[in-house]
């Protein structure tokens, strides 16, 4: 039996971030990972010789630059390259190119709708305003609304001040925005179907809501509040694949003296007199530690690796009721050449950003209707990207790899459990849709990996394969995340913490959850804080 | 007659209320009580709006709004409605969840019968929890919601009061409130209940009247809590729902208000002046004009601003917010004249609110049809037989069946034609027949009012129950939209008092009451 | 744009060319190009100061094709426009132009522009930034009004400077000298028509020519032929900016932030703050932002755009304004500043907190000499009239014509 100051369960990016900051404070930390590779959903794996798949998360925007800089992630090999444009494919021949250059963007929008081209300025100003406010909370611990402790009251006053600084009108608009559906929100600005669909697509990624479901406007914001070098809403690719982020974070953990153990799945968190004292590994080993931090989602943490008997009354039920729904699939494809897309002259811009097959709001909503009925749509929403078009390290020369994120894919099918045949059929549906826009696409396929929620849960442990570790609805956001009363990373068992995306600020490769949890842990241990404050280009 | 300015004017009124729905009448009664000279103008031939009696077949009558729920006790007391013939105690109708297996469940106050013991226990717990929440929120439905920012002390106190009421529930309840307040109905139901019929019957009040499906987050629980306030529970007074209107009219008249029916207002008159515009009267479709110091509109906000006032007198941002109000109704109304009391299989008494909504998925899928502008394959119904309680509605031994049919879209793909209306009507009757075999033979006449018909006949935009969607982004200090949420329009001397204001629709009377309070302040 | 027929893969990203482009590019000796509203646009052609003196001394042309132009017509056109803008459109006579601003409900300035009344029910609105969405929102609730974006179908060329009237006359537009400021005249031109308004953005005598794009080169050639003896030259954005600053005209993104693009609370401006209170007509029927603007008028603007004559000769670009030499209590900021070649003064426009307008004003100026940076605190004089306001700009007929 070995003893550590801290055990972090799960070597996803938040677990690694948490461990890095604990180690930086001088703690003896060990990160335990059940797989033989680290990274959780931020991973790059050579699943076909020569092709490096980022087979879960595929792009990055929310990574806090303060953490990037503070943990010297660039020294540890991380380079984030921004997207400069995306092609949105309409239901028919419609194509909408999203340009980075404002003049070009305006002309392109004007081609679809002069009204919308103009409305885009107001839309962007409003969205920027909304994200500026929410971004301020990313690396802060949410206050507890029932508490009268000075710290919580101070935090509430801080928030009130931020809120107040919006001015009366924008306060109402903000509240409104938080509760609206993506479609209703967008219809305040736009009239063109393709533009609406393109703008709505971040509103459904990863969630079990549709574009018409109230609350999806926030999901939209959650995806655009990140930034790359001050460009709010911009996305970037990690050179070498998303695994480069995990590798860099692991480098930081080790540089500060932390340890990472792979093939070390945790069977159970050991609790003695309502205090976490260590973990029992799958292989029977017992590890003891002063504190235990779980990077697993809330449901898995409290229903799989903890005993109901060790938990205060009601927590187990809360965890069971925690909304963590599988709604996304992923089809990763190795290609022998660059696909050509119809309606995209000379195949330009393929190396500047992604391809989004959004169609129209109705297409997206109908895909959601299928999810509700426990099946996948024949016409799913797909967000694709071909990173190899500008990252030479992820595919052999002249060859390419394409990431296709699919919304929606149910975790449970009405017609019985997932089988390999069904999985292949699901993959085929996705390929068929891409083929419609890229004749000859199928002939380029060298290797293909299809991942339904079932595989995502199995391999990396996200319950139902939910990419956010829990739905981003108001009942599970901010001080309600994961449950009301436990929004400050401390869990109902002493010395036990959570640091994954099930905590504030939620999903996305941001490292913020892990860093926030580390700050709270260090405060409890009365150690000096090692976590930096967030900073922004635009403030 | 001497008005409050102290001089005699016969051609002018102090206040004109447009629309004699229950909110208009309540507001008028309060204003008259304060000594104002009040004129109520109603386009229809009789007051009442959705609550008015409607003879849909010779000798058979019904009200579109077929039950009274959470009607304000304060209003009933202050306007002495009991003295005007309104029964002081409403006998609440049980809510019956119908089931094709004849395993009907009955909800009466805090008890659930007909389901297994686990669900019955869960319902008791659920009801107690929601009742606590409803109690904490209750005071705020009958209060003006203050603006945020530059508040007076009184307004800041309202916020403090809300905070205090919530906090007083205790940490545990408050945490639970945070968690469930925005939950979709379906998630909340799944947490508590096993039986599908129980799930849909219990959550019915969170959905009906709005464009909300079981899986829609954010607004269902608040709507349920709203309907659990005051004299919660759905009732039909012995004088009928219209009896309430009769009592309100009588009260208003008694207090000195003048009610003129058959007078359609076509325009609210706006007067320009150096320091701004102000409203000073109304013009009727007939061209007749009435002057008044203030005009109060019980008409829905969209119609009030866009048709009666007109964009030229309003700011552009405001006009477009009104334009974007979600006003499409999703509930149709079915009226059947029946030869006798219908028999529902396995149901002893039909004296209840019978809900046909087999399971959450069927409800969700019906909503899915409607959101694309189609009529649902399996419509959902809330049925009452009002003639049991109010015998004046039908000839002796004959009965009226009144049903709300969900989700029938206001904007039907291809438009509402007679054929489309008939098809929807037949489908609704077919659905009832599945639970009440033989009912077709009892039908003497049927009437089906789509949301578009309701708009046409009752002059309510979209035929919407709440005048505009009762959803959290259009609630509280944002109802119908900011700058008009305190019953004051952004035009001096113009006020709103209808369901489009805080707290919303249903026959609760709160909007009319609150508006009067704001005007008299 | 994804026009399948083009061979240019990047067609969608390229700048549009003005109808005058071929002539202008020949004169763009330095190949200096920037963009404005998606058009390829010259910041300068040869030398900004030289171009500037063309405007002040003889005659210059400025391409205003990239300006946004909207035709607003129909029975309700006047009603709709009058509700949108702050000045009384009813008072703009037939074939007259009115400068106006329009605001949000909160009275914050969206943009400024000119309104041409071309018939009793037909107007042209010109402005710097695209405005379709706001126009459509403004037109909601008015039945009989149609709005057409004519930005790309109507070309515009500004002819400015003391000799502009003479050149136009020589070009054959007899009677142009009788056009008063803000008058619109129409002249036959090669089986078509040319519209000339006596308007401009230089504070000097000047005209704007409005024409079908097909006529552009012909107009250009005839104009340059007529102007040859006067030294007619094109001038670019830099020279325009110099001229407009001397005339104390405001520019978006300099003096004001367009309200619909403003992210931060009250980082936009009201007309009163911009010294444009005279454009807000409370005697007219309802107009957008009226309630808020009335409040603002009663309260007085927080900031006031102020014309400053600054001691010394170092332009106060980006300077803060303070009350004392100690440079502690900041009371304002400079929006535009330059050395004025015409009046030989160090001039600037600055937003200054209204309550401090009458006190001492000191600008903290940073300047550079051969990579070394220097600081100077200079006293500012609050000027009431525009820095440059020649009488010829208003005289009808103009002198020398």
mmCIF file with all atom_site columns, N, CA, C and O in Angstrom, chain C residues 307-344:
data_model
loop_
_atom_site.group_PDB
_atom_site.id
_atom_site.type_symbol
_atom_site.label_atom_id
_atom_site.label_alt_id
_atom_site.label_comp_id
_atom_site.label_asym_id
_atom_site.label_entity_id
_atom_site.label_seq_id
_atom_site.pdbx_PDB_ins_code
_atom_site.Cartn_x
_atom_site.Cartn_y
_atom_site.Cartn_z
_atom_site.occupancy
_atom_site.B_iso_or_equiv
_atom_site.pdbx_formal_charge
_atom_site.auth_seq_id
_atom_site.auth_comp_id
_atom_site.auth_asym_id
_atom_site.auth_atom_id
_atom_site.pdbx_PDB_model_num
ATOM 1   N N  . UNK C 1 307 ? -14.305 70.895 -30.001 1.00 0.00 ? 307 UNK C N  1
ATOM 2   C CA . UNK C 1 307 ? -13.242 71.229 -30.952 1.00 0.00 ? 307 UNK C CA 1
ATOM 3   C C  . UNK C 1 307 ? -12.110 71.899 -30.174 1.00 0.00 ? 307 UNK C C  1
ATOM 4   O O  . UNK C 1 307 ? -12.364 72.841 -29.410 1.00 0.00 ? 307 UNK C O  1
ATOM 5   N N  . UNK C 1 308 ? -10.920 71.404 -30.352 1.00 0.00 ? 308 UNK C N  1
ATOM 6   C CA . UNK C 1 308 ? -9.802  71.919 -29.565 1.00 0.00 ? 308 UNK C CA 1
ATOM 7   C C  . UNK C 1 308 ? -8.715  72.505 -30.469 1.00 0.00 ? 308 UNK C C  1
ATOM 8   O O  . UNK C 1 308 ? -8.373  71.923 -31.499 1.00 0.00 ? 308 UNK C O  1
ATOM 9   N N  . UNK C 1 309 ? -8.210  73.645 -30.033 1.00 0.00 ? 309 UNK C N  1
ATOM 10  C CA . UNK C 1 309 ? -7.016  74.215 -30.662 1.00 0.00 ? 309 UNK C CA 1
ATOM 11  C C  . UNK C 1 309 ? -5.923  74.032 -29.619 1.00 0.00 ? 309 UNK C C  1
ATOM 12  O O  . UNK C 1 309 ? -5.992  74.580 -28.522 1.00 0.00 ? 309 UNK C O  1
ATOM 13  N N  . UNK C 1 310 ? -4.927  73.232 -29.955 1.00 0.00 ? 310 UNK C N  1
ATOM 14  C CA . UNK C 1 310 ? -3.952  72.814 -28.956 1.00 0.00 ? 310 UNK C CA 1
ATOM 15  C C  . UNK C 1 310 ? -2.630  73.536 -29.176 1.00 0.00 ? 310 UNK C C  1
ATOM 16  O O  . UNK C 1 310 ? -2.165  73.662 -30.323 1.00 0.00 ? 310 UNK C O  1
ATOM 17  N N  . UNK C 1 311 ? -2.035  73.988 -28.104 1.00 0.00 ? 311 UNK C N  1
ATOM 18  C CA . UNK C 1 311 ? -0.779  74.723 -28.248 1.00 0.00 ? 311 UNK C CA 1
ATOM 19  C C  . UNK C 1 311 ? 0.310   73.781 -28.783 1.00 0.00 ? 311 UNK C C  1
ATOM 20  O O  . UNK C 1 311 ? 0.255   72.580 -28.590 1.00 0.00 ? 311 UNK C O  1
ATOM 21  N N  . UNK C 1 312 ? 1.298   74.370 -29.449 1.00 0.00 ? 312 UNK C N  1
ATOM 22  C CA . UNK C 1 312 ? 2.376   73.563 -29.997 1.00 0.00 ? 312 UNK C CA 1
ATOM 23  C C  . UNK C 1 312 ? 1.972   72.958 -31.328 1.00 0.00 ? 312 UNK C C  1
ATOM 24  O O  . UNK C 1 312 ? 0.949   73.321 -31.917 1.00 0.00 ? 312 UNK C O  1
ATOM 25  N N  . UNK C 1 313 ? 2.764   72.007 -31.804 1.00 0.00 ? 313 UNK C N  1
ATOM 26  C CA . UNK C 1 313 ? 2.474   71.439 -33.106 1.00 0.00 ? 313 UNK C CA 1
ATOM 27  C C  . UNK C 1 313 ? 2.506   69.911 -33.113 1.00 0.00 ? 313 UNK C C  1
ATOM 28  O O  . UNK C 1 313 ? 2.650   69.278 -34.132 1.00 0.00 ? 313 UNK C O  1
ATOM 29  N N  . UNK C 1 314 ? 2.417   69.329 -31.913 1.00 0.00 ? 314 UNK C N  1
ATOM 30  C CA . UNK C 1 314 ? 2.407   67.863 -31.869 1.00 0.00 ? 314 UNK C CA 1
ATOM 31  C C  . UNK C 1 314 ? 0.969   67.366 -31.828 1.00 0.00 ? 314 UNK C C  1
ATOM 32  O O  . UNK C 1 314 ? 0.261   67.607 -30.844 1.00 0.00 ? 314 UNK C O  1
ATOM 33  N N  . UNK C 1 315 ? 0.504   66.683 -32.853 1.00 0.00 ? 315 UNK C N  1
ATOM 34  C CA . UNK C 1 315 ? -0.894  66.230 -32.880 1.00 0.00 ? 315 UNK C CA 1
ATOM 35  C C  . UNK C 1 315 ? -1.215  65.356 -31.662 1.00 0.00 ? 315 UNK C C  1
ATOM 36  O O  . UNK C 1 315 ? -0.421  64.493 -31.282 1.00 0.00 ? 315 UNK C O  1
ATOM 37  N N  . UNK C 1 316 ? -2.374  65.613 -31.088 1.00 0.00 ? 316 UNK C N  1
ATOM 38  C CA . UNK C 1 316 ? -2.750  64.940 -29.843 1.00 0.00 ? 316 UNK C CA 1
ATOM 39  C C  . UNK C 1 316 ? -3.469  63.622 -30.129 1.00 0.00 ? 316 UNK C C  1
ATOM 40  O O  . UNK C 1 316 ? -4.536  63.348 -29.590 1.00 0.00 ? 316 UNK C O  1
ATOM 41  N N  . UNK C 1 317 ? -2.880  62.803 -30.988 1.00 0.00 ? 317 UNK C N  1
ATOM 42  C CA . UNK C 1 317 ? -3.543  61.556 -31.372 1.00 0.00 ? 317 UNK C CA 1
ATOM 43  C C  . UNK C 1 317 ? -3.651  60.624 -30.163 1.00 0.00 ? 317 UNK C C  1
ATOM 44  O O  . UNK C 1 317 ? -2.663  60.338 -29.497 1.00 0.00 ? 317 UNK C O  1
ATOM 45  N N  . UNK C 1 318 ? -4.862  60.166 -29.883 1.00 0.00 ? 318 UNK C N  1
ATOM 46  C CA . UNK C 1 318 ? -5.084  59.214 -28.796 1.00 0.00 ? 318 UNK C CA 1
ATOM 47  C C  . UNK C 1 318 ? -4.834  59.781 -27.409 1.00 0.00 ? 318 UNK C C  1
ATOM 48  O O  . UNK C 1 318 ? -4.670  59.008 -26.454 1.00 0.00 ? 318 UNK C O  1
ATOM 49  N N  . UNK C 1 319 ? -4.829  61.093 -27.273 1.00 0.00 ? 319 UNK C N  1
ATOM 50  C CA . UNK C 1 319 ? -4.494  61.688 -25.970 1.00 0.00 ? 319 UNK C CA 1
ATOM 51  C C  . UNK C 1 319 ? -5.660  61.663 -25.009 1.00 0.00 ? 319 UNK C C  1
ATOM 52  O O  . UNK C 1 319 ? -6.819  61.711 -25.403 1.00 0.00 ? 319 UNK C O  1
ATOM 53  N N  . UNK C 1 320 ? -5.319  61.658 -23.742 1.00 0.00 ? 320 UNK C N  1
ATOM 54  C CA . UNK C 1 320 ? -6.296  61.922 -22.691 1.00 0.00 ? 320 UNK C CA 1
ATOM 55  C C  . UNK C 1 320 ? -6.331  63.421 -22.450 1.00 0.00 ? 320 UNK C C  1
ATOM 56  O O  . UNK C 1 320 ? -5.324  64.107 -22.633 1.00 0.00 ? 320 UNK C O  1
ATOM 57  N N  . UNK C 1 321 ? -7.469  63.891 -21.984 1.00 0.00 ? 321 UNK C N  1
ATOM 58  C CA . UNK C 1 321 ? -7.573  65.296 -21.591 1.00 0.00 ? 321 UNK C CA 1
ATOM 59  C C  . UNK C 1 321 ? -7.713  65.354 -20.070 1.00 0.00 ? 321 UNK C C  1
ATOM 60  O O  . UNK C 1 321 ? -8.467  64.565 -19.478 1.00 0.00 ? 321 UNK C O  1
ATOM 61  N N  . UNK C 1 322 ? -6.940  66.247 -19.466 1.00 0.00 ? 322 UNK C N  1
ATOM 62  C CA . UNK C 1 322 ? -6.961  66.393 -18.006 1.00 0.00 ? 322 UNK C CA 1
ATOM 63  C C  . UNK C 1 322 ? -7.337  67.816 -17.628 1.00 0.00 ? 322 UNK C C  1
ATOM 64  O O  . UNK C 1 322 ? -7.342  68.725 -18.449 1.00 0.00 ? 322 UNK C O  1
ATOM 65  N N  . UNK C 1 323 ? -7.604  67.993 -16.338 1.00 0.00 ? 323 UNK C N  1
ATOM 66  C CA . UNK C 1 323 ? -7.966  69.319 -15.832 1.00 0.00 ? 323 UNK C CA 1
ATOM 67  C C  . UNK C 1 323 ? -6.739  70.120 -15.441 1.00 0.00 ? 323 UNK C C  1
ATOM 68  O O  . UNK C 1 323 ? -6.782  71.329 -15.314 1.00 0.00 ? 323 UNK C O  1
ATOM 69  N N  . UNK C 1 324 ? -5.653  69.414 -15.140 1.00 0.00 ? 324 UNK C N  1
ATOM 70  C CA . UNK C 1 324 ? -4.480  70.155 -14.702 1.00 0.00 ? 324 UNK C CA 1
ATOM 71  C C  . UNK C 1 324 ? -3.228  69.492 -15.263 1.00 0.00 ? 324 UNK C C  1
ATOM 72  O O  . UNK C 1 324 ? -3.268  68.357 -15.746 1.00 0.00 ? 324 UNK C O  1
ATOM 73  N N  . UNK C 1 325 ? -2.142  70.198 -15.156 1.00 0.00 ? 325 UNK C N  1
ATOM 74  C CA . UNK C 1 325 ? -0.871  69.720 -15.698 1.00 0.00 ? 325 UNK C CA 1
ATOM 75  C C  . UNK C 1 325 ? -0.395  68.453 -15.024 1.00 0.00 ? 325 UNK C C  1
ATOM 76  O O  . UNK C 1 325 ? 0.456   67.732 -15.539 1.00 0.00 ? 325 UNK C O  1
ATOM 77  N N  . UNK C 1 326 ? -0.947  68.182 -13.828 1.00 0.00 ? 326 UNK C N  1
ATOM 78  C CA . UNK C 1 326 ? -0.503  66.984 -13.124 1.00 0.00 ? 326 UNK C CA 1
ATOM 79  C C  . UNK C 1 326 ? -1.009  65.709 -13.807 1.00 0.00 ? 326 UNK C C  1
ATOM 80  O O  . UNK C 1 326 ? -0.549  64.618 -13.517 1.00 0.00 ? 326 UNK C O  1
ATOM 81  N N  . UNK C 1 327 ? -1.978  65.896 -14.686 1.00 0.00 ? 327 UNK C N  1
ATOM 82  C CA . UNK C 1 327 ? -2.510  64.755 -15.443 1.00 0.00 ? 327 UNK C CA 1
ATOM 83  C C  . UNK C 1 327 ? -3.009  63.642 -14.534 1.00 0.00 ? 327 UNK C C  1
ATOM 84  O O  . UNK C 1 327 ? -2.584  62.490 -14.667 1.00 0.00 ? 327 UNK C O  1
ATOM 85  N N  . UNK C 1 328 ? -3.841  64.000 -13.589 1.00 0.00 ? 328 UNK C N  1
ATOM 86  C CA . UNK C 1 328 ? -4.442  62.942 -12.770 1.00 0.00 ? 328 UNK C CA 1
ATOM 87  C C  . UNK C 1 328 ? -5.910  62.708 -13.114 1.00 0.00 ? 328 UNK C C  1
ATOM 88  O O  . UNK C 1 328 ? -6.253  61.648 -13.633 1.00 0.00 ? 328 UNK C O  1
ATOM 89  N N  . UNK C 1 329 ? -6.773  63.679 -12.896 1.00 0.00 ? 329 UNK C N  1
ATOM 90  C CA . UNK C 1 329 ? -8.189  63.417 -13.133 1.00 0.00 ? 329 UNK C CA 1
ATOM 91  C C  . UNK C 1 329 ? -8.504  63.523 -14.612 1.00 0.00 ? 329 UNK C C  1
ATOM 92  O O  . UNK C 1 329 ? -8.650  64.601 -15.150 1.00 0.00 ? 329 UNK C O  1
ATOM 93  N N  . UNK C 1 330 ? -8.655  62.372 -15.229 1.00 0.00 ? 330 UNK C N  1
ATOM 94  C CA . UNK C 1 330 ? -8.930  62.360 -16.658 1.00 0.00 ? 330 UNK C CA 1
ATOM 95  C C  . UNK C 1 330 ? -10.366 62.826 -16.901 1.00 0.00 ? 330 UNK C C  1
ATOM 96  O O  . UNK C 1 330 ? -11.295 62.367 -16.248 1.00 0.00 ? 330 UNK C O  1
ATOM 97  N N  . UNK C 1 331 ? -10.541 63.754 -17.817 1.00 0.00 ? 331 UNK C N  1
ATOM 98  C CA . UNK C 1 331 ? -11.885 64.273 -18.062 1.00 0.00 ? 331 UNK C CA 1
ATOM 99  C C  . UNK C 1 331 ? -12.327 64.077 -19.508 1.00 0.00 ? 331 UNK C C  1
ATOM 100 O O  . UNK C 1 331 ? -13.422 64.495 -19.882 1.00 0.00 ? 331 UNK C O  1
ATOM 101 N N  . UNK C 1 332 ? -11.501 63.430 -20.296 1.00 0.00 ? 332 UNK C N  1
ATOM 102 C CA . UNK C 1 332 ? -11.930 63.208 -21.669 1.00 0.00 ? 332 UNK C CA 1
ATOM 103 C C  . UNK C 1 332 ? -10.836 62.561 -22.506 1.00 0.00 ? 332 UNK C C  1
ATOM 104 O O  . UNK C 1 332 ? -9.752  62.244 -21.999 1.00 0.00 ? 332 UNK C O  1
ATOM 105 N N  . UNK C 1 333 ? -11.136 62.352 -23.774 1.00 0.00 ? 333 UNK C N  1
ATOM 106 C CA . UNK C 1 333 ? -10.184 61.724 -24.671 1.00 0.00 ? 333 UNK C CA 1
ATOM 107 C C  . UNK C 1 333 ? -10.334 62.310 -26.056 1.00 0.00 ? 333 UNK C C  1
ATOM 108 O O  . UNK C 1 333 ? -11.419 62.727 -26.465 1.00 0.00 ? 333 UNK C O  1
ATOM 109 N N  . UNK C 1 334 ? -9.229  62.341 -26.770 1.00 0.00 ? 334 UNK C N  1
ATOM 110 C CA . UNK C 1 334 ? -9.222  62.874 -28.127 1.00 0.00 ? 334 UNK C CA 1
ATOM 111 C C  . UNK C 1 334 ? -9.713  61.803 -29.083 1.00 0.00 ? 334 UNK C C  1
ATOM 112 O O  . UNK C 1 334 ? -9.336  60.632 -28.980 1.00 0.00 ? 334 UNK C O  1
ATOM 113 N N  . UNK C 1 335 ? -10.597 62.167 -30.003 1.00 0.00 ? 335 UNK C N  1
ATOM 114 C CA . UNK C 1 335 ? -11.099 61.197 -30.975 1.00 0.00 ? 335 UNK C CA 1
ATOM 115 C C  . UNK C 1 335 ? -10.366 61.309 -32.308 1.00 0.00 ? 335 UNK C C  1
ATOM 116 O O  . UNK C 1 335 ? -10.092 60.309 -32.953 1.00 0.00 ? 335 UNK C O  1
ATOM 117 N N  . UNK C 1 336 ? -10.060 62.523 -32.727 1.00 0.00 ? 336 UNK C N  1
ATOM 118 C CA . UNK C 1 336 ? -9.303  62.739 -33.970 1.00 0.00 ? 336 UNK C CA 1
ATOM 119 C C  . UNK C 1 336 ? -8.389  63.940 -33.745 1.00 0.00 ? 336 UNK C C  1
ATOM 120 O O  . UNK C 1 336 ? -8.797  64.895 -33.084 1.00 0.00 ? 336 UNK C O  1
ATOM 121 N N  . UNK C 1 337 ? -7.208  63.888 -34.307 1.00 0.00 ? 337 UNK C N  1
ATOM 122 C CA . UNK C 1 337 ? -6.302  65.025 -34.122 1.00 0.00 ? 337 UNK C CA 1
ATOM 123 C C  . UNK C 1 337 ? -5.344  65.103 -35.295 1.00 0.00 ? 337 UNK C C  1
ATOM 124 O O  . UNK C 1 337 ? -5.005  64.085 -35.900 1.00 0.00 ? 337 UNK C O  1
ATOM 125 N N  . UNK C 1 338 ? -4.946  66.320 -35.632 1.00 0.00 ? 338 UNK C N  1
ATOM 126 C CA . UNK C 1 338 ? -3.939  66.479 -36.691 1.00 0.00 ? 338 UNK C CA 1
ATOM 127 C C  . UNK C 1 338 ? -3.433  67.922 -36.719 1.00 0.00 ? 338 UNK C C  1
ATOM 128 O O  . UNK C 1 338 ? -3.977  68.816 -36.068 1.00 0.00 ? 338 UNK C O  1
ATOM 129 N N  . UNK C 1 339 ? -2.414  68.100 -37.450 1.00 0.00 ? 339 UNK C N  1
ATOM 130 C CA . UNK C 1 339 ? -1.932  69.440 -37.760 1.00 0.00 ? 339 UNK C CA 1
ATOM 131 C C  . UNK C 1 339 ? -2.739  69.913 -38.958 1.00 0.00 ? 339 UNK C C  1
ATOM 132 O O  . UNK C 1 339 ? -2.794  69.227 -39.977 1.00 0.00 ? 339 UNK C O  1
ATOM 133 N N  . UNK C 1 340 ? -3.406  71.037 -38.822 1.00 0.00 ? 340 UNK C N  1
ATOM 134 C CA . UNK C 1 340 ? -4.235  71.508 -39.926 1.00 0.00 ? 340 UNK C CA 1
ATOM 135 C C  . UNK C 1 340 ? -3.409  72.358 -40.872 1.00 0.00 ? 340 UNK C C  1
ATOM 136 O O  . UNK C 1 340 ? -2.961  73.443 -40.515 1.00 0.00 ? 340 UNK C O  1
ATOM 137 N N  . UNK C 1 341 ? -3.220  71.878 -42.112 1.00 0.00 ? 341 UNK C N  1
ATOM 138 C CA . UNK C 1 341 ? -2.409  72.641 -43.066 1.00 0.00 ? 341 UNK C CA 1
ATOM 139 C C  . UNK C 1 341 ? -3.119  73.928 -43.478 1.00 0.00 ? 341 UNK C C  1
ATOM 140 O O  . UNK C 1 341 ? -2.462  74.910 -43.811 1.00 0.00 ? 341 UNK C O  1
ATOM 141 N N  . UNK C 1 342 ? -4.435  73.943 -43.433 1.00 0.00 ? 342 UNK C N  1
ATOM 142 C CA . UNK C 1 342 ? -5.149  75.123 -43.900 1.00 0.00 ? 342 UNK C CA 1
ATOM 143 C C  . UNK C 1 342 ? -5.082  76.250 -42.890 1.00 0.00 ? 342 UNK C C  1
ATOM 144 O O  . UNK C 1 342 ? -4.819  77.395 -43.251 1.00 0.00 ? 342 UNK C O  1
ATOM 145 N N  . UNK C 1 343 ? -5.318  75.942 -41.630 1.00 0.00 ? 343 UNK C N  1
ATOM 146 C CA . UNK C 1 343 ? -5.354  77.012 -40.633 1.00 0.00 ? 343 UNK C CA 1
ATOM 147 C C  . UNK C 1 343 ? -4.070  77.084 -39.819 1.00 0.00 ? 343 UNK C C  1
ATOM 148 O O  . UNK C 1 343 ? -3.953  77.907 -38.924 1.00 0.00 ? 343 UNK C O  1
ATOM 149 N N  . UNK C 1 344 ? -3.129  76.211 -40.143 1.00 0.00 ? 344 UNK C N  1
ATOM 150 C CA . UNK C 1 344 ? -1.837  76.187 -39.444 1.00 0.00 ? 344 UNK C CA 1
ATOM 151 C C  . UNK C 1 344 ? -2.034  76.139 -37.932 1.00 0.00 ? 344 UNK C C  1
ATOM 152 O O  . UNK C 1 344 ? -1.578  76.988 -37.169 1.00 0.00 ? 344 UNK C O  1
#
